[in-house]
Amino acid sequence: MQRSQLADAVRYDDNGLIPAIIVSMEDNAVLMLGYMNDEAIQQTLETNTVTFWSRSKGRLWMKGESSGNTLELESIHVDCDQDALLVRARANGPTCHTGNRSCFFTEVEG
Amino acid sequence: MQRSQLADAVRYDDNGLIPAIIVSMEDNAVLMLGYMNDEAIQQTLETNTVTFWSRSKGRLWMKGESSGNTLELESIHVDCDQDALLVRARANGPTCHTGNRSCFFTEVEG
Protein backbone atom coordinates (compact mmCIF):
# COMPACT_ATOMS: atom_id res chain seq x y z
CA MET A 1 0.00 0.00 0.00
CA GLN A 2 1.22 3.51 -0.80
CA ARG A 3 1.24 6.29 1.77
CA SER A 4 -1.09 8.39 -0.37
CA GLN A 5 -3.74 5.63 -0.12
CA LEU A 6 -3.54 5.02 3.61
CA ALA A 7 -6.05 7.51 5.01
CA ASP A 8 -8.72 6.29 2.59
CA ALA A 9 -7.89 2.59 2.77
CA VAL A 10 -8.19 1.98 6.49
CA ARG A 11 -11.37 1.16 8.38
CA TYR A 12 -12.30 3.69 11.04
CA ASP A 13 -14.54 2.95 14.03
CA ASP A 14 -17.89 4.63 14.70
CA ASN A 15 -16.01 7.71 15.94
CA GLY A 16 -13.88 7.93 12.80
CA LEU A 17 -10.79 6.67 14.62
CA ILE A 18 -8.26 3.89 14.16
CA PRO A 19 -5.92 2.70 16.96
CA ALA A 20 -2.20 3.21 16.36
CA ILE A 21 0.35 1.16 18.30
CA ILE A 22 3.57 3.14 18.68
CA VAL A 23 6.82 1.17 18.96
CA SER A 24 10.41 2.31 19.27
CA MET A 25 12.42 1.85 16.08
CA GLU A 26 15.41 1.06 18.30
CA ASP A 27 14.19 -2.07 20.06
CA ASN A 28 10.51 -2.55 19.15
CA ALA A 29 9.39 -1.60 22.68
CA VAL A 30 5.72 -0.62 22.74
CA LEU A 31 5.60 3.03 23.82
CA MET A 32 1.90 3.93 23.71
CA LEU A 33 -1.43 3.35 22.02
CA GLY A 34 -3.09 6.36 20.43
CA TYR A 35 -5.90 7.03 17.99
CA MET A 36 -5.80 8.67 14.58
CA ASN A 37 -8.51 10.03 12.33
CA ASP A 38 -7.96 10.68 8.63
CA GLU A 39 -6.54 14.14 9.30
CA ALA A 40 -4.11 12.79 11.90
CA ILE A 41 -2.89 10.16 9.43
CA GLN A 42 -2.38 12.79 6.74
CA GLN A 43 -0.61 15.19 9.11
CA THR A 44 1.62 12.38 10.38
CA LEU A 45 2.63 11.52 6.81
CA GLU A 46 3.11 15.15 5.75
CA THR A 47 5.16 16.21 8.75
CA ASN A 48 6.87 12.88 9.51
CA THR A 49 5.91 13.54 13.14
CA VAL A 50 3.33 11.30 14.81
CA THR A 51 0.03 13.11 15.30
CA PHE A 52 -3.08 11.72 16.96
CA TRP A 53 -6.68 12.66 17.41
CA SER A 54 -6.86 13.35 21.14
CA ARG A 55 -10.16 12.03 22.48
CA SER A 56 -9.75 14.06 25.67
CA LYS A 57 -8.73 17.31 23.98
CA GLY A 58 -11.18 16.83 21.08
CA ARG A 59 -8.61 18.01 18.52
CA LEU A 60 -5.54 16.99 16.56
CA TRP A 61 -2.63 16.44 18.90
CA MET A 62 0.94 16.32 17.70
CA LYS A 63 2.65 14.15 20.29
CA GLY A 64 5.22 16.34 22.04
CA GLU A 65 3.69 19.63 20.93
CA SER A 66 4.06 21.00 24.46
CA SER A 67 6.66 18.66 26.02
CA GLY A 68 8.97 18.48 23.03
CA ASN A 69 8.93 14.69 23.34
CA THR A 70 7.99 14.08 19.74
CA LEU A 71 7.83 10.84 17.80
CA GLU A 72 9.58 10.92 14.40
CA LEU A 73 7.89 8.61 11.94
CA GLU A 74 9.96 5.71 10.68
CA SER A 75 7.42 3.31 9.17
CA ILE A 76 3.75 2.32 9.25
CA HIS A 77 2.23 -1.12 8.88
CA VAL A 78 -1.50 -1.81 8.60
CA ASP A 79 -3.01 -5.02 9.90
CA CYS A 80 -4.77 -7.75 7.93
CA ASP A 81 -8.25 -6.29 8.33
CA GLN A 82 -7.05 -2.70 8.04
CA ASP A 83 -8.46 -1.48 11.34
CA ALA A 84 -5.23 -1.01 13.31
CA LEU A 85 -1.86 0.64 12.62
CA LEU A 86 1.63 -0.23 13.81
CA VAL A 87 3.85 2.85 13.78
CA ARG A 88 7.62 2.65 14.24
CA ALA A 89 9.09 5.91 15.46
CA ARG A 90 12.16 7.52 16.89
CA ALA A 91 11.19 8.80 20.34
CA ASN A 92 12.68 12.13 21.37
CA GLY A 93 12.61 11.75 25.14
CA PRO A 94 10.15 9.76 27.22
CA THR A 95 6.83 9.09 25.51
CA CYS A 96 4.61 8.90 28.60
CA HIS A 97 3.45 12.11 30.27
CA THR A 98 4.57 10.56 33.58
CA GLY A 99 8.19 10.69 32.44
CA ASN A 100 8.37 6.96 31.83
CA ARG A 101 9.74 5.80 28.52
CA SER A 102 6.55 3.84 27.80
CA CYS A 103 2.97 4.32 28.95
CA PHE A 104 2.87 0.57 29.73
CA PHE A 105 4.98 0.71 32.89
CA THR A 106 2.51 -0.96 35.27
CA GLU A 107 2.83 -4.73 35.38
CA VAL A 108 -0.11 -6.82 36.50
CA GLU A 109 1.23 -9.15 39.15
CA GLY A 110 0.25 -12.41 40.75
CA MET B 1 -1.68 -3.96 40.37
CA GLN B 2 -2.77 -7.52 41.16
CA ARG B 3 -4.32 -9.81 38.57
CA SER B 4 -7.48 -10.14 40.67
CA GLN B 5 -8.01 -6.38 40.38
CA LEU B 6 -7.42 -6.03 36.67
CA ALA B 7 -10.89 -6.58 35.21
CA ASP B 8 -12.39 -4.02 37.60
CA ALA B 9 -9.54 -1.49 37.44
CA VAL B 10 -9.37 -0.86 33.72
CA ARG B 11 -11.44 1.65 31.78
CA TYR B 12 -13.62 0.14 29.09
CA ASP B 13 -14.95 2.03 26.08
CA ASP B 14 -18.65 2.61 25.34
CA ASN B 15 -18.90 -0.97 24.11
CA GLY B 16 -17.34 -2.38 27.28
CA LEU B 17 -14.06 -3.18 25.52
CA ILE B 18 -10.40 -2.40 26.04
CA PRO B 19 -7.76 -2.81 23.30
CA ALA B 20 -5.05 -5.39 23.96
CA ILE B 21 -1.75 -5.24 22.07
CA ILE B 22 -0.28 -8.72 21.74
CA VAL B 23 3.51 -9.01 21.54
CA SER B 24 5.77 -12.03 21.29
CA MET B 25 7.62 -12.84 24.49
CA GLU B 26 10.54 -13.94 22.34
CA ASP B 27 11.41 -10.70 20.58
CA ASN B 28 8.69 -8.15 21.41
CA ALA B 29 7.28 -8.29 17.86
CA VAL B 30 3.73 -6.95 17.74
CA LEU B 31 1.53 -9.85 16.63
CA MET B 32 -1.99 -8.41 16.67
CA LEU B 33 -4.41 -5.99 18.31
CA GLY B 34 -7.53 -7.46 19.88
CA TYR B 35 -10.24 -6.34 22.24
CA MET B 36 -11.19 -7.72 25.64
CA ASN B 37 -14.22 -7.22 27.84
CA ASP B 38 -14.23 -8.05 31.54
CA GLU B 39 -15.08 -11.70 30.86
CA ALA B 40 -12.28 -12.02 28.32
CA ILE B 41 -9.81 -10.59 30.83
CA GLN B 42 -10.98 -13.02 33.50
CA GLN B 43 -10.89 -16.01 31.17
CA THR B 44 -7.41 -15.03 29.95
CA LEU B 45 -6.16 -14.91 33.54
CA GLU B 46 -7.91 -18.14 34.59
CA THR B 47 -6.81 -20.21 31.61
CA ASN B 48 -3.47 -18.51 30.90
CA THR B 49 -4.56 -18.50 27.25
CA VAL B 50 -5.31 -15.19 25.57
CA THR B 51 -9.04 -14.73 25.00
CA PHE B 52 -10.72 -11.79 23.29
CA TRP B 53 -14.19 -10.47 22.76
CA SER B 54 -14.67 -10.92 19.03
CA ARG B 55 -16.55 -7.94 17.65
CA SER B 56 -17.35 -9.84 14.44
CA LYS B 57 -18.45 -13.06 16.14
CA GLY B 58 -20.19 -11.23 18.99
CA ARG B 59 -18.86 -13.67 21.58
CA LEU B 60 -15.81 -14.63 23.61
CA TRP B 61 -13.07 -15.90 21.34
CA MET B 62 -10.12 -17.88 22.60
CA LYS B 63 -7.43 -17.12 20.05
CA GLY B 64 -6.59 -20.41 18.32
CA GLU B 65 -9.78 -22.19 19.40
CA SER B 66 -10.21 -23.54 15.87
CA SER B 67 -6.72 -23.15 14.36
CA GLY B 68 -4.79 -24.33 17.40
CA ASN B 69 -2.60 -21.24 17.10
CA THR B 70 -3.08 -20.19 20.70
CA LEU B 71 -1.34 -17.45 22.66
CA GLU B 72 -0.02 -18.52 26.07
CA LEU B 73 -0.09 -15.64 28.52
CA GLU B 74 3.26 -14.49 29.85
CA SER B 75 2.56 -11.04 31.31
CA ILE B 76 0.18 -8.11 31.18
CA HIS B 77 0.93 -4.42 31.54
CA VAL B 78 -1.69 -1.69 31.75
CA ASP B 79 -1.02 1.80 30.45
CA CYS B 80 -0.89 5.05 32.40
CA ASP B 81 -4.56 5.89 31.94
CA GLN B 82 -5.69 2.28 32.22
CA ASP B 83 -7.48 2.10 28.90
CA ALA B 84 -5.10 -0.18 26.99
CA LEU B 85 -3.35 -3.48 27.72
CA LEU B 86 0.02 -4.82 26.59
CA VAL B 87 0.01 -8.61 26.64
CA ARG B 88 3.19 -10.66 26.23
CA ALA B 89 2.52 -14.16 25.03
CA ARG B 90 4.11 -17.29 23.64
CA ALA B 91 2.61 -17.77 20.17
CA ASN B 92 1.91 -21.35 19.14
CA GLY B 93 2.15 -21.02 15.38
CA PRO B 94 1.33 -17.98 13.28
CA THR B 95 -0.99 -15.49 14.93
CA CYS B 96 -2.63 -14.06 11.80
CA HIS B 97 -5.41 -16.00 10.09
CA THR B 98 -3.54 -15.40 6.81
CA GLY B 99 -0.70 -17.61 8.01
CA ASN B 100 1.61 -14.69 8.65
CA ARG B 101 3.34 -14.54 11.99
CA SER B 102 1.89 -11.08 12.68
CA CYS B 103 -1.27 -9.39 11.45
CA PHE B 104 0.85 -6.29 10.69
CA PHE B 105 2.54 -7.66 7.57
CA THR B 106 1.56 -4.87 5.15
CA GLU B 107 4.01 -1.99 5.07
CA VAL B 108 2.86 1.42 3.90
CA GLU B 109 5.37 2.51 1.30
CA GLY B 110 6.53 5.73 -0.32
GROMACS .gro file of C-alpha atoms in nm:
model
  220
    1MET     CA    1   0.000   0.000   0.000
    2GLN     CA    2   0.122   0.351  -0.080
    3ARG     CA    3   0.124   0.629   0.177
    4SER     CA    4  -0.109   0.839  -0.037
    5GLN     CA    5  -0.374   0.563  -0.012
    6LEU     CA    6  -0.354   0.502   0.361
    7ALA     CA    7  -0.605   0.751   0.501
    8ASP     CA    8  -0.872   0.629   0.259
    9ALA     CA    9  -0.789   0.259   0.277
   10VAL     CA   10  -0.819   0.198   0.649
   11ARG     CA   11  -1.137   0.116   0.838
   12TYR     CA   12  -1.230   0.369   1.104
   13ASP     CA   13  -1.454   0.295   1.403
   14ASP     CA   14  -1.789   0.463   1.470
   15ASN     CA   15  -1.601   0.771   1.594
   16GLY     CA   16  -1.388   0.793   1.280
   17LEU     CA   17  -1.079   0.667   1.462
   18ILE     CA   18  -0.826   0.389   1.416
   19PRO     CA   19  -0.592   0.270   1.696
   20ALA     CA   20  -0.220   0.321   1.636
   21ILE     CA   21   0.035   0.116   1.830
   22ILE     CA   22   0.357   0.314   1.868
   23VAL     CA   23   0.682   0.117   1.896
   24SER     CA   24   1.041   0.231   1.927
   25MET     CA   25   1.242   0.185   1.608
   26GLU     CA   26   1.541   0.106   1.830
   27ASP     CA   27   1.419  -0.207   2.006
   28ASN     CA   28   1.051  -0.255   1.915
   29ALA     CA   29   0.939  -0.160   2.268
   30VAL     CA   30   0.572  -0.062   2.274
   31LEU     CA   31   0.560   0.303   2.382
   32MET     CA   32   0.190   0.393   2.371
   33LEU     CA   33  -0.143   0.335   2.202
   34GLY     CA   34  -0.309   0.636   2.043
   35TYR     CA   35  -0.590   0.703   1.799
   36MET     CA   36  -0.580   0.867   1.458
   37ASN     CA   37  -0.851   1.003   1.233
   38ASP     CA   38  -0.796   1.068   0.863
   39GLU     CA   39  -0.654   1.414   0.930
   40ALA     CA   40  -0.411   1.279   1.190
   41ILE     CA   41  -0.289   1.016   0.943
   42GLN     CA   42  -0.238   1.279   0.674
   43GLN     CA   43  -0.061   1.519   0.911
   44THR     CA   44   0.162   1.238   1.038
   45LEU     CA   45   0.263   1.152   0.681
   46GLU     CA   46   0.311   1.515   0.575
   47THR     CA   47   0.516   1.621   0.875
   48ASN     CA   48   0.687   1.288   0.951
   49THR     CA   49   0.591   1.354   1.314
   50VAL     CA   50   0.333   1.130   1.481
   51THR     CA   51   0.003   1.311   1.530
   52PHE     CA   52  -0.308   1.172   1.696
   53TRP     CA   53  -0.668   1.266   1.741
   54SER     CA   54  -0.686   1.335   2.114
   55ARG     CA   55  -1.016   1.203   2.248
   56SER     CA   56  -0.975   1.406   2.567
   57LYS     CA   57  -0.873   1.731   2.398
   58GLY     CA   58  -1.118   1.683   2.108
   59ARG     CA   59  -0.861   1.801   1.852
   60LEU     CA   60  -0.554   1.699   1.656
   61TRP     CA   61  -0.263   1.644   1.890
   62MET     CA   62   0.094   1.632   1.770
   63LYS     CA   63   0.265   1.415   2.029
   64GLY     CA   64   0.522   1.634   2.204
   65GLU     CA   65   0.369   1.963   2.093
   66SER     CA   66   0.406   2.100   2.446
   67SER     CA   67   0.666   1.866   2.602
   68GLY     CA   68   0.897   1.848   2.303
   69ASN     CA   69   0.893   1.469   2.334
   70THR     CA   70   0.799   1.408   1.974
   71LEU     CA   71   0.783   1.084   1.780
   72GLU     CA   72   0.958   1.092   1.440
   73LEU     CA   73   0.789   0.861   1.194
   74GLU     CA   74   0.996   0.571   1.068
   75SER     CA   75   0.742   0.331   0.917
   76ILE     CA   76   0.375   0.232   0.925
   77HIS     CA   77   0.223  -0.112   0.888
   78VAL     CA   78  -0.150  -0.181   0.860
   79ASP     CA   79  -0.301  -0.502   0.990
   80CYS     CA   80  -0.477  -0.775   0.793
   81ASP     CA   81  -0.825  -0.629   0.833
   82GLN     CA   82  -0.705  -0.270   0.804
   83ASP     CA   83  -0.846  -0.148   1.134
   84ALA     CA   84  -0.523  -0.101   1.331
   85LEU     CA   85  -0.186   0.064   1.262
   86LEU     CA   86   0.163  -0.023   1.381
   87VAL     CA   87   0.385   0.285   1.378
   88ARG     CA   88   0.762   0.265   1.424
   89ALA     CA   89   0.909   0.591   1.546
   90ARG     CA   90   1.216   0.752   1.689
   91ALA     CA   91   1.119   0.880   2.034
   92ASN     CA   92   1.268   1.213   2.137
   93GLY     CA   93   1.261   1.175   2.514
   94PRO     CA   94   1.015   0.976   2.722
   95THR     CA   95   0.683   0.909   2.551
   96CYS     CA   96   0.461   0.890   2.860
   97HIS     CA   97   0.345   1.211   3.027
   98THR     CA   98   0.457   1.056   3.358
   99GLY     CA   99   0.819   1.069   3.244
  100ASN     CA  100   0.837   0.696   3.183
  101ARG     CA  101   0.974   0.580   2.852
  102SER     CA  102   0.655   0.384   2.780
  103CYS     CA  103   0.297   0.432   2.895
  104PHE     CA  104   0.287   0.057   2.973
  105PHE     CA  105   0.498   0.071   3.289
  106THR     CA  106   0.251  -0.096   3.527
  107GLU     CA  107   0.283  -0.473   3.538
  108VAL     CA  108  -0.011  -0.682   3.650
  109GLU     CA  109   0.123  -0.915   3.915
  110GLY     CA  110   0.025  -1.241   4.075
  111MET     CA  111  -0.168  -0.396   4.037
  112GLN     CA  112  -0.277  -0.752   4.116
  113ARG     CA  113  -0.432  -0.981   3.857
  114SER     CA  114  -0.748  -1.014   4.067
  115GLN     CA  115  -0.801  -0.638   4.038
  116LEU     CA  116  -0.742  -0.603   3.667
  117ALA     CA  117  -1.089  -0.658   3.521
  118ASP     CA  118  -1.239  -0.402   3.760
  119ALA     CA  119  -0.954  -0.149   3.744
  120VAL     CA  120  -0.937  -0.086   3.372
  121ARG     CA  121  -1.144   0.165   3.178
  122TYR     CA  122  -1.362   0.014   2.909
  123ASP     CA  123  -1.495   0.203   2.608
  124ASP     CA  124  -1.865   0.261   2.534
  125ASN     CA  125  -1.890  -0.097   2.411
  126GLY     CA  126  -1.734  -0.238   2.728
  127LEU     CA  127  -1.406  -0.318   2.552
  128ILE     CA  128  -1.040  -0.240   2.604
  129PRO     CA  129  -0.776  -0.281   2.330
  130ALA     CA  130  -0.505  -0.539   2.396
  131ILE     CA  131  -0.175  -0.524   2.207
  132ILE     CA  132  -0.028  -0.872   2.174
  133VAL     CA  133   0.351  -0.901   2.154
  134SER     CA  134   0.577  -1.203   2.129
  135MET     CA  135   0.762  -1.284   2.449
  136GLU     CA  136   1.054  -1.394   2.234
  137ASP     CA  137   1.141  -1.070   2.058
  138ASN     CA  138   0.869  -0.815   2.141
  139ALA     CA  139   0.728  -0.829   1.786
  140VAL     CA  140   0.373  -0.695   1.774
  141LEU     CA  141   0.153  -0.985   1.663
  142MET     CA  142  -0.199  -0.841   1.667
  143LEU     CA  143  -0.441  -0.599   1.831
  144GLY     CA  144  -0.753  -0.746   1.988
  145TYR     CA  145  -1.024  -0.634   2.224
  146MET     CA  146  -1.119  -0.772   2.564
  147ASN     CA  147  -1.422  -0.722   2.784
  148ASP     CA  148  -1.423  -0.805   3.154
  149GLU     CA  149  -1.508  -1.170   3.086
  150ALA     CA  150  -1.228  -1.202   2.832
  151ILE     CA  151  -0.981  -1.059   3.083
  152GLN     CA  152  -1.098  -1.302   3.350
  153GLN     CA  153  -1.089  -1.601   3.117
  154THR     CA  154  -0.741  -1.503   2.995
  155LEU     CA  155  -0.616  -1.491   3.354
  156GLU     CA  156  -0.791  -1.814   3.459
  157THR     CA  157  -0.681  -2.021   3.161
  158ASN     CA  158  -0.347  -1.851   3.090
  159THR     CA  159  -0.456  -1.850   2.725
  160VAL     CA  160  -0.531  -1.519   2.557
  161THR     CA  161  -0.904  -1.473   2.500
  162PHE     CA  162  -1.072  -1.179   2.329
  163TRP     CA  163  -1.419  -1.047   2.276
  164SER     CA  164  -1.467  -1.092   1.903
  165ARG     CA  165  -1.655  -0.794   1.765
  166SER     CA  166  -1.735  -0.984   1.444
  167LYS     CA  167  -1.845  -1.306   1.614
  168GLY     CA  168  -2.019  -1.123   1.899
  169ARG     CA  169  -1.886  -1.367   2.158
  170LEU     CA  170  -1.581  -1.463   2.361
  171TRP     CA  171  -1.307  -1.590   2.134
  172MET     CA  172  -1.012  -1.788   2.260
  173LYS     CA  173  -0.743  -1.712   2.005
  174GLY     CA  174  -0.659  -2.041   1.832
  175GLU     CA  175  -0.978  -2.219   1.940
  176SER     CA  176  -1.021  -2.354   1.587
  177SER     CA  177  -0.672  -2.315   1.436
  178GLY     CA  178  -0.479  -2.433   1.740
  179ASN     CA  179  -0.260  -2.124   1.710
  180THR     CA  180  -0.308  -2.019   2.070
  181LEU     CA  181  -0.134  -1.745   2.266
  182GLU     CA  182  -0.002  -1.852   2.607
  183LEU     CA  183  -0.009  -1.564   2.852
  184GLU     CA  184   0.326  -1.449   2.985
  185SER     CA  185   0.256  -1.104   3.131
  186ILE     CA  186   0.018  -0.811   3.118
  187HIS     CA  187   0.093  -0.442   3.154
  188VAL     CA  188  -0.169  -0.169   3.175
  189ASP     CA  189  -0.102   0.180   3.045
  190CYS     CA  190  -0.089   0.505   3.240
  191ASP     CA  191  -0.456   0.589   3.194
  192GLN     CA  192  -0.569   0.228   3.222
  193ASP     CA  193  -0.748   0.210   2.890
  194ALA     CA  194  -0.510  -0.018   2.699
  195LEU     CA  195  -0.335  -0.348   2.772
  196LEU     CA  196   0.002  -0.482   2.659
  197VAL     CA  197   0.001  -0.861   2.664
  198ARG     CA  198   0.319  -1.066   2.623
  199ALA     CA  199   0.252  -1.416   2.503
  200ARG     CA  200   0.411  -1.729   2.364
  201ALA     CA  201   0.261  -1.777   2.017
  202ASN     CA  202   0.191  -2.135   1.914
  203GLY     CA  203   0.215  -2.102   1.538
  204PRO     CA  204   0.133  -1.798   1.328
  205THR     CA  205  -0.099  -1.549   1.493
  206CYS     CA  206  -0.263  -1.406   1.180
  207HIS     CA  207  -0.541  -1.600   1.009
  208THR     CA  208  -0.354  -1.540   0.681
  209GLY     CA  209  -0.070  -1.761   0.801
  210ASN     CA  210   0.161  -1.469   0.865
  211ARG     CA  211   0.334  -1.454   1.199
  212SER     CA  212   0.189  -1.108   1.268
  213CYS     CA  213  -0.127  -0.939   1.145
  214PHE     CA  214   0.085  -0.629   1.069
  215PHE     CA  215   0.254  -0.766   0.757
  216THR     CA  216   0.156  -0.487   0.515
  217GLU     CA  217   0.401  -0.199   0.507
  218VAL     CA  218   0.286   0.142   0.390
  219GLU     CA  219   0.537   0.251   0.130
  220GLY     CA  220   0.653   0.573  -0.032
   0.00000   0.00000   0.00000
